[in-house]
Amino acid sequence: MRHSTLRQLEVFETIARLGSFTRAAEELFLTQPTVSMQIKKLTDAVGLTLFEQVGKKIYLTDAGRALHQTCRDIFEHLARFEMVAADMKGLKAGKLRLAVVTTAKYFAPRLLGMFCQQYPGVEVSLKVANRECLLERLADNQDDLYILGQPPEEVDAVAQAFLENPLVVLAPINHPLANKKRISLKRIAEEPFLSREPGSGTRIATERIFSEQGLKLKIRMELGSNEAIKQTIIGGLGISVLSHHTLGLDASMGQLAVLDVEGFPIHRHWYYAYPSGKQLSIVAQAFLGYLQQAPRFLVEGSSQYANISH
């Protein structure tokens, strides 16, 4: 193993991550024979088989899985050193891997954009996924930081609220309830309801407030994205509860109405999280400091919400 090179480990890690020699060659800008040769040299050095092929798919062997974790640790330490060296030079450089739940995509890119303007030497990767997928990534420590709509109680992690996330009831602008005041939850429960998939933080919070009053929503349709829900509301197929951060331009264009419902908005928060015991990189620590200022950075979005007429 001592004679193995970092390049061989990089090739191995890429194949293990992508599950494909071909895709690894494309990502690394190498020919497939070169990739195969590097893996043969590494396998000879280890003295154990690292991959096994079943049908057209390749899988890591036990030795391969152990080496993959070792590679990830090595590259994480090297990346941390590069950031420390850059910090000693008075620079902020390195990579920030951020993963966010679907709804956070409405504000996370703005925060990242402003952060990168301040620190142009930082390379950013952004993963957008549903909560279930995000929790899997968090448990596997695949990213530096995570943004979720509720604390990740299913995983041993550090979590901290950093931004308000009010949930509002949305209906088409011409809905009979659009101009009503103090609409009861019982009346809302009579309406056909559009919902995110089970496990969604928004759905959990919404169902909780109705169940506390002994009410059950009449879910007409489950949709996999907030955009699909908004378009379905506009189409007149039902009402829904979404984060006000999802409103964007649709509200100002007059296609959606925020209903005045008792108990709403539901006052929730956005949380950042990372695995317990994880040593954050200098760049990740800098971004956490940036997140603490998120309410000020996103004040324009908050004013948009305030100006929406009920």
Coordinates of C-alpha atoms in Angstrom, one line a residue:
M1 CA 0.0 0.0 0.0
R2 CA 2.9 2.4 0.7
H3 CA 3.7 2.4 -3.0
S4 CA 0.2 3.3 -4.0
T5 CA -0.2 6.8 -5.3
L6 CA -2.8 9.4 -4.5
R7 CA -3.8 9.2 -8.2
Q8 CA -4.6 5.5 -7.8
L9 CA -6.7 6.3 -4.7
E10 CA -8.5 9.1 -6.5
V11 CA -9.4 6.8 -9.4
F12 CA -10.6 4.1 -6.9
E13 CA -12.7 6.6 -4.9
T14 CA -14.3 8.0 -8.0
I15 CA -15.3 4.5 -9.3
A16 CA -16.6 3.5 -5.9
R17 CA -18.7 6.7 -5.7
L18 CA -20.1 6.6 -9.2
G19 CA -20.3 2.8 -9.5
S20 CA -18.8 2.8 -13.0
F21 CA -15.4 2.7 -14.6
T22 CA -16.7 4.6 -17.6
R23 CA -18.3 7.4 -15.6
A24 CA -15.1 7.6 -13.5
A25 CA -13.0 7.9 -16.6
E26 CA -15.2 10.7 -17.9
E27 CA -15.1 12.6 -14.6
L28 CA -11.4 12.4 -14.3
F29 CA -10.7 13.1 -18.0
L30 CA -8.9 9.7 -18.4
T31 CA -9.2 6.9 -20.9
Q32 CA -10.9 3.8 -19.6
P33 CA -7.8 1.6 -20.2
T34 CA -5.8 4.1 -18.0
V35 CA -8.5 3.8 -15.2
S36 CA -8.4 0.0 -15.4
M37 CA -4.6 0.0 -15.3
Q38 CA -4.6 2.2 -12.1
I39 CA -7.0 -0.1 -10.4
K40 CA -5.0 -3.2 -11.3
K41 CA -1.9 -1.6 -9.8
L42 CA -3.8 -0.6 -6.6
T43 CA -5.4 -4.1 -6.4
D44 CA -1.9 -5.7 -6.7
A45 CA -0.6 -3.4 -4.0
V46 CA -3.5 -4.2 -1.6
G47 CA -3.4 -7.9 -2.4
L48 CA -7.2 -8.2 -2.2
T49 CA -10.0 -7.8 -4.7
L50 CA -11.6 -4.4 -4.4
F51 CA -14.5 -4.7 -6.9
E52 CA -16.8 -7.5 -7.9
Q53 CA -19.0 -7.5 -11.0
V54 CA -22.6 -8.9 -10.9
G55 CA -24.2 -8.7 -14.2
K56 CA -23.5 -5.3 -15.6
K57 CA -23.0 -3.7 -12.2
I58 CA -19.9 -3.4 -10.0
Y59 CA -19.9 -3.6 -6.3
L60 CA -17.3 -3.0 -3.6
T61 CA -15.9 -6.0 -1.8
D62 CA -15.4 -5.9 2.0
A63 CA -11.8 -4.8 1.4
G64 CA -13.1 -2.2 -1.2
R65 CA -15.5 -0.7 1.3
A66 CA -12.8 -0.4 3.9
L67 CA -10.5 1.2 1.4
H68 CA -13.2 3.6 0.2
Q69 CA -13.8 4.9 3.8
T70 CA -10.0 5.3 4.1
C71 CA -9.8 7.2 0.9
R72 CA -12.6 9.6 2.0
D73 CA -10.8 10.2 5.2
I74 CA -7.5 10.9 3.4
F75 CA -9.0 13.3 0.9
E76 CA -11.0 15.1 3.6
H77 CA -7.8 15.6 5.6
L78 CA -5.9 16.8 2.5
A79 CA -8.8 19.2 1.7
R80 CA -8.7 20.5 5.3
F81 CA -5.0 21.1 5.1
E82 CA -5.4 23.0 1.8
M83 CA -7.9 25.3 3.5
V84 CA -5.7 25.8 6.5
A85 CA -2.8 26.7 4.2
A86 CA -5.0 29.1 2.3
D87 CA -6.2 30.6 5.6
M88 CA -2.6 31.2 6.7
K89 CA -2.1 33.1 3.5
G90 CA -5.1 35.3 4.4
L91 CA -7.3 33.6 1.9
K92 CA -10.5 31.6 2.1
A93 CA -10.2 28.8 -0.4
G94 CA -11.4 25.2 -0.6
K95 CA -14.6 23.4 -1.3
L96 CA -18.0 23.6 0.4
R97 CA -20.4 20.7 0.0
L98 CA -23.9 21.8 0.9
A99 CA -27.0 19.6 0.8
V100 CA -30.5 21.1 1.3
V101 CA -34.1 19.9 1.4
T102 CA -36.2 20.8 -1.7
T103 CA -37.9 23.9 -0.3
A104 CA -34.6 25.4 0.7
K105 CA -33.6 25.7 -3.0
Y106 CA -35.7 29.0 -3.0
F107 CA -33.1 30.8 -0.8
A108 CA -30.0 28.7 -0.5
P109 CA -28.6 29.6 -4.0
R110 CA -28.9 33.3 -3.1
L111 CA -26.9 32.8 0.1
L112 CA -24.3 30.7 -1.7
G113 CA -24.0 33.4 -4.4
M114 CA -23.3 36.2 -1.9
F115 CA -20.9 33.9 0.0
C116 CA -18.9 33.1 -3.1
Q117 CA -18.8 36.8 -4.0
Q118 CA -17.1 37.5 -0.7
Y119 CA -14.9 34.4 -1.0
P120 CA -14.2 33.8 -4.7
G121 CA -11.7 31.1 -4.0
V122 CA -14.4 28.8 -2.6
E123 CA -15.7 26.0 -4.8
V124 CA -19.3 25.1 -4.0
S125 CA -21.4 22.0 -4.7
L126 CA -25.1 22.1 -3.9
K127 CA -27.3 18.9 -3.6
V128 CA -31.0 19.4 -3.5
A129 CA -33.0 16.4 -2.2
N130 CA -36.1 15.4 -0.2
R131 CA -35.7 15.0 3.6
E132 CA -35.4 11.2 3.5
C133 CA -32.5 11.3 1.1
L134 CA -30.9 14.2 3.0
L135 CA -31.0 12.2 6.3
E136 CA -29.2 9.3 4.5
R137 CA -26.5 11.7 3.3
L138 CA -26.2 13.2 6.8
A139 CA -25.9 9.7 8.4
D140 CA -23.2 8.9 5.8
N141 CA -21.4 12.2 6.3
Q142 CA -21.4 12.9 2.5
D143 CA -21.5 16.7 2.8
D144 CA -20.1 19.5 4.9
L145 CA -23.4 21.1 6.0
Y146 CA -27.2 20.4 5.6
I147 CA -30.2 22.6 5.6
L148 CA -33.5 21.2 6.8
G149 CA -36.9 22.3 7.8
Q150 CA -36.8 20.5 11.2
P151 CA -34.0 19.1 13.3
P152 CA -32.7 15.7 12.2
E153 CA -33.8 13.7 15.3
E154 CA -33.3 10.4 13.4
V155 CA -29.5 11.0 13.1
D156 CA -26.9 11.9 15.8
A157 CA -26.2 15.5 14.6
V158 CA -25.6 19.0 15.7
A159 CA -28.5 21.3 14.6
Q160 CA -29.2 25.0 15.0
A161 CA -32.1 27.2 13.8
F162 CA -30.9 30.2 11.7
L163 CA -33.9 31.5 9.8
E164 CA -37.7 31.7 10.2
N165 CA -39.7 29.5 7.9
P166 CA -43.4 30.4 8.2
L167 CA -45.9 28.0 6.6
V168 CA -48.9 29.5 4.9
V169 CA -52.2 28.3 3.4
L170 CA -52.3 28.9 -0.3
A171 CA -55.3 28.9 -2.7
P172 CA -56.0 30.1 -6.2
I173 CA -56.6 33.9 -6.3
N174 CA -60.3 33.4 -7.3
H175 CA -61.0 30.9 -4.5
P176 CA -64.2 31.6 -2.5
L177 CA -62.1 31.8 0.8
A178 CA -59.5 34.2 -0.7
N179 CA -61.1 37.3 0.9
K180 CA -62.4 35.7 4.1
K181 CA -61.0 36.5 7.5
R182 CA -60.2 34.2 10.4
I183 CA -61.1 31.0 8.5
S184 CA -61.4 28.0 10.8
L185 CA -59.3 24.9 10.5
K186 CA -62.5 22.9 10.3
R187 CA -63.5 24.8 7.2
I188 CA -60.0 24.3 5.6
A189 CA -60.3 20.6 6.4
E190 CA -63.3 20.4 4.1
E191 CA -61.3 21.6 1.1
P192 CA -59.5 19.1 -1.3
F193 CA -55.9 19.3 -0.2
L194 CA -52.6 19.0 -2.1
S195 CA -49.7 17.6 -0.2
R196 CA -46.1 16.7 -0.4
E197 CA -44.9 13.1 0.0
P198 CA -45.1 11.3 3.4
G199 CA -42.1 12.3 5.5
S200 CA -42.0 15.9 4.2
G201 CA -41.3 18.4 7.0
T202 CA -44.1 20.6 5.7
R203 CA -46.6 17.8 5.6
I204 CA -45.7 16.6 9.1
A205 CA -46.2 20.1 10.6
T206 CA -49.4 20.6 8.7
E207 CA -51.0 17.3 9.7
R208 CA -50.0 17.9 13.3
I209 CA -51.8 21.2 13.7
F210 CA -55.0 19.7 12.2
S211 CA -54.8 16.4 14.2
E212 CA -54.4 18.5 17.4
Q213 CA -58.0 19.7 16.7
G214 CA -59.2 16.2 15.9
L215 CA -59.3 17.1 12.2
K216 CA -58.0 15.1 9.2
L217 CA -57.1 16.6 5.8
K218 CA -58.9 15.5 2.7
I219 CA -55.7 14.8 0.6
R220 CA -56.7 14.8 -3.0
M221 CA -53.2 14.4 -4.5
E222 CA -49.6 13.9 -3.4
L223 CA -47.0 15.7 -5.4
G224 CA -43.2 15.4 -5.3
S225 CA -42.3 19.1 -5.6
N226 CA -43.5 22.5 -4.4
E227 CA -43.6 23.8 -8.0
A228 CA -46.0 21.0 -9.0
I229 CA -48.2 21.9 -6.0
K230 CA -48.2 25.6 -6.9
Q231 CA -49.2 24.9 -10.5
T232 CA -51.9 22.5 -9.3
I233 CA -53.3 25.1 -6.9
I234 CA -53.4 27.6 -9.8
G235 CA -55.2 25.0 -11.8
G236 CA -58.0 24.9 -9.2
L237 CA -57.5 21.4 -8.0
G238 CA -57.1 22.2 -4.3
I239 CA -55.4 24.2 -1.6
S240 CA -52.1 23.5 0.2
V241 CA -49.7 24.6 2.9
L242 CA -46.2 25.7 1.8
S243 CA -43.3 27.7 3.1
H244 CA -43.6 31.4 2.2
H245 CA -40.1 31.0 0.7
T246 CA -41.7 29.1 -2.2
L247 CA -43.9 32.0 -3.3
G248 CA -41.4 33.7 -5.5
L249 CA -42.9 35.6 -8.4
D250 CA -46.1 33.6 -8.4
A251 CA -47.6 35.7 -5.6
S252 CA -46.7 39.0 -7.1
M253 CA -48.2 37.9 -10.4
G254 CA -51.5 37.5 -8.7
Q255 CA -52.0 33.8 -9.2
L256 CA -52.0 32.7 -5.6
A257 CA -53.7 33.9 -2.5
V258 CA -52.5 33.5 1.1
L259 CA -55.6 32.5 3.2
D260 CA -56.2 34.1 6.6
V261 CA -56.5 30.9 8.6
E262 CA -56.6 30.5 12.4
G263 CA -53.3 29.1 13.7
F264 CA -51.4 30.2 10.5
P265 CA -48.8 31.0 9.6
I266 CA -47.2 28.0 11.4
H267 CA -44.0 29.5 12.9
R268 CA -41.1 27.1 12.1
H269 CA -37.4 27.6 11.4
W270 CA -34.7 26.5 9.0
Y271 CA -31.9 24.5 10.6
Y272 CA -28.4 23.8 9.6
A273 CA -27.0 20.5 10.7
Y274 CA -23.8 18.4 10.6
P275 CA -22.9 15.0 12.1
S276 CA -22.0 15.1 15.8
G277 CA -18.3 15.0 16.3
K278 CA -17.5 16.2 12.8
Q279 CA -14.6 18.6 12.5
L280 CA -15.9 21.4 10.3
S281 CA -13.5 22.8 7.6
I282 CA -12.5 26.4 7.7
V283 CA -14.8 27.1 4.7
A284 CA -17.7 25.4 6.4
Q285 CA -17.1 27.4 9.6
A286 CA -17.1 30.6 7.5
F287 CA -20.4 29.6 5.9
L288 CA -22.0 28.9 9.2
G289 CA -21.1 32.5 10.3
Y290 CA -22.7 33.6 7.1
L291 CA -25.9 31.7 7.8
Q292 CA -26.2 33.6 11.1
Q293 CA -26.8 36.7 9.0
A294 CA -29.3 35.0 6.7
P295 CA -32.3 37.0 8.0
R296 CA -30.6 40.2 7.0
F297 CA -29.5 38.9 3.6
L298 CA -33.0 37.6 2.8
V299 CA -34.9 40.7 4.1
E300 CA -36.0 41.4 0.5
G301 CA -37.8 38.0 0.4
S302 CA -39.4 38.7 3.8
S303 CA -40.7 42.1 2.6
Q304 CA -42.2 40.3 -0.5
Y305 CA -44.1 38.1 1.9
A306 CA -45.3 41.0 4.0
N307 CA -46.7 42.7 0.9
I308 CA -48.8 39.8 -0.2
S309 CA -52.5 40.7 0.2
H310 CA -54.7 38.2 1.9

